[in-house]
Amino acid sequence: MEKGLTQVDFRALAKGAAAAQELFPAIRNVQIVRAWTGLEGKTPDLLPVIGPSARASGVFHIFGFSGHGFELVPLVGEIVADCITYGRSRYDIGSFDVARLLT
């Protein structure tokens, strides 16, 4: 696929729907009638960027979750809130620094 283009992966959609129906029997008869696509934000090392901008004071980056943003949202929310409120996180987020991508 060319960069900048996207399409629905119907096999993956069907697999996800089957898993959801197995977990939630109440939706067994629900049909998928629409699907949307989007571009996936990925970094070269597939790790997200979480932390202050290296170039703009007061800007905090949170991107590049490569498909696992939903799973990480509660913890990342806590990290971001701590960084904005206290100027640091109680967790070591050095591995997610944007500077690793700027070399």
Tab-separated table of C-alpha atoms in Angstrom, residues 12-76:
chain	number	residue	atom	x	y	z
A	12	ALA	CA	-9.208	-8.368	10.470
A	13	LEU	CA	-12.610	-6.718	10.909
A	14	ALA	CA	-14.380	-10.106	10.758
A	15	LYS	CA	-11.909	-11.636	13.208
A	16	GLY	CA	-12.417	-8.772	15.666
A	17	ALA	CA	-16.201	-8.968	15.291
A	18	ALA	CA	-16.160	-12.730	15.956
A	19	ALA	CA	-14.061	-12.205	19.088
A	20	ALA	CA	-16.435	-9.478	20.312
A	21	GLN	CA	-19.459	-11.706	19.687
A	22	GLU	CA	-17.854	-14.519	21.654
A	23	LEU	CA	-17.173	-12.199	24.590
A	24	PHE	CA	-20.532	-10.437	24.411
A	25	PRO	CA	-23.274	-12.870	23.308
A	26	ALA	CA	-25.858	-10.065	23.260
A	27	ILE	CA	-24.292	-8.707	20.052
A	28	ARG	CA	-24.294	-12.018	18.138
A	29	ASN	CA	-26.992	-10.819	15.743
A	30	VAL	CA	-25.567	-7.338	15.228
A	31	GLN	CA	-24.344	-6.617	11.707
A	32	ILE	CA	-21.516	-4.311	10.760
A	33	VAL	CA	-22.924	-1.885	8.200
A	34	ARG	CA	-20.105	0.682	7.970
A	35	ALA	CA	-16.401	0.823	8.554
A	36	TRP	CA	-13.997	3.729	8.597
A	37	THR	CA	-10.291	3.696	8.074
A	38	GLY	CA	-7.525	5.972	9.118
A	39	LEU	CA	-3.812	6.343	8.959
A	40	GLU	CA	-1.898	4.616	11.729
A	41	GLY	CA	0.675	6.753	13.484
A	42	LYS	CA	3.810	4.659	13.914
A	43	THR	CA	7.318	5.572	14.899
A	44	PRO	CA	10.302	3.705	13.378
A	45	ASP	CA	10.804	1.732	16.616
A	46	LEU	CA	7.025	1.209	17.134
A	47	LEU	CA	7.182	2.891	20.557
A	48	PRO	CA	5.023	5.902	21.348
A	49	VAL	CA	6.328	9.371	22.051
A	50	ILE	CA	5.302	10.587	25.495
A	51	GLY	CA	6.877	13.702	26.921
A	52	PRO	CA	7.677	17.354	26.464
A	53	SER	CA	8.612	18.703	23.068
A	54	ALA	CA	12.326	19.085	22.411
A	55	ARG	CA	11.627	22.214	20.364
A	56	ALA	CA	8.560	24.013	21.740
A	57	SER	CA	8.242	25.028	25.369
A	58	GLY	CA	4.928	24.060	26.928
A	59	VAL	CA	4.093	21.453	24.256
A	60	PHE	CA	3.661	17.860	25.369
A	61	HIS	CA	3.735	15.022	22.815
A	62	ILE	CA	1.543	11.922	23.019
A	63	PHE	CA	1.510	10.043	19.696
A	64	GLY	CA	2.691	7.021	17.758
A	65	PHE	CA	0.980	4.256	19.713
A	66	SER	CA	1.028	1.867	16.742
A	67	GLY	CA	-2.372	0.391	17.495
A	68	HIS	CA	-2.155	0.008	21.272
A	69	GLY	CA	-3.288	3.439	22.380
A	70	PHE	CA	-6.609	2.164	23.744
A	71	GLU	CA	-4.872	-0.264	26.067
A	72	LEU	CA	-2.471	2.367	27.346
A	73	VAL	CA	-4.884	5.283	27.755
A	74	PRO	CA	-5.426	5.037	31.545
A	75	LEU	CA	-1.721	4.913	32.386
A	76	VAL	CA	-0.718	7.483	29.756
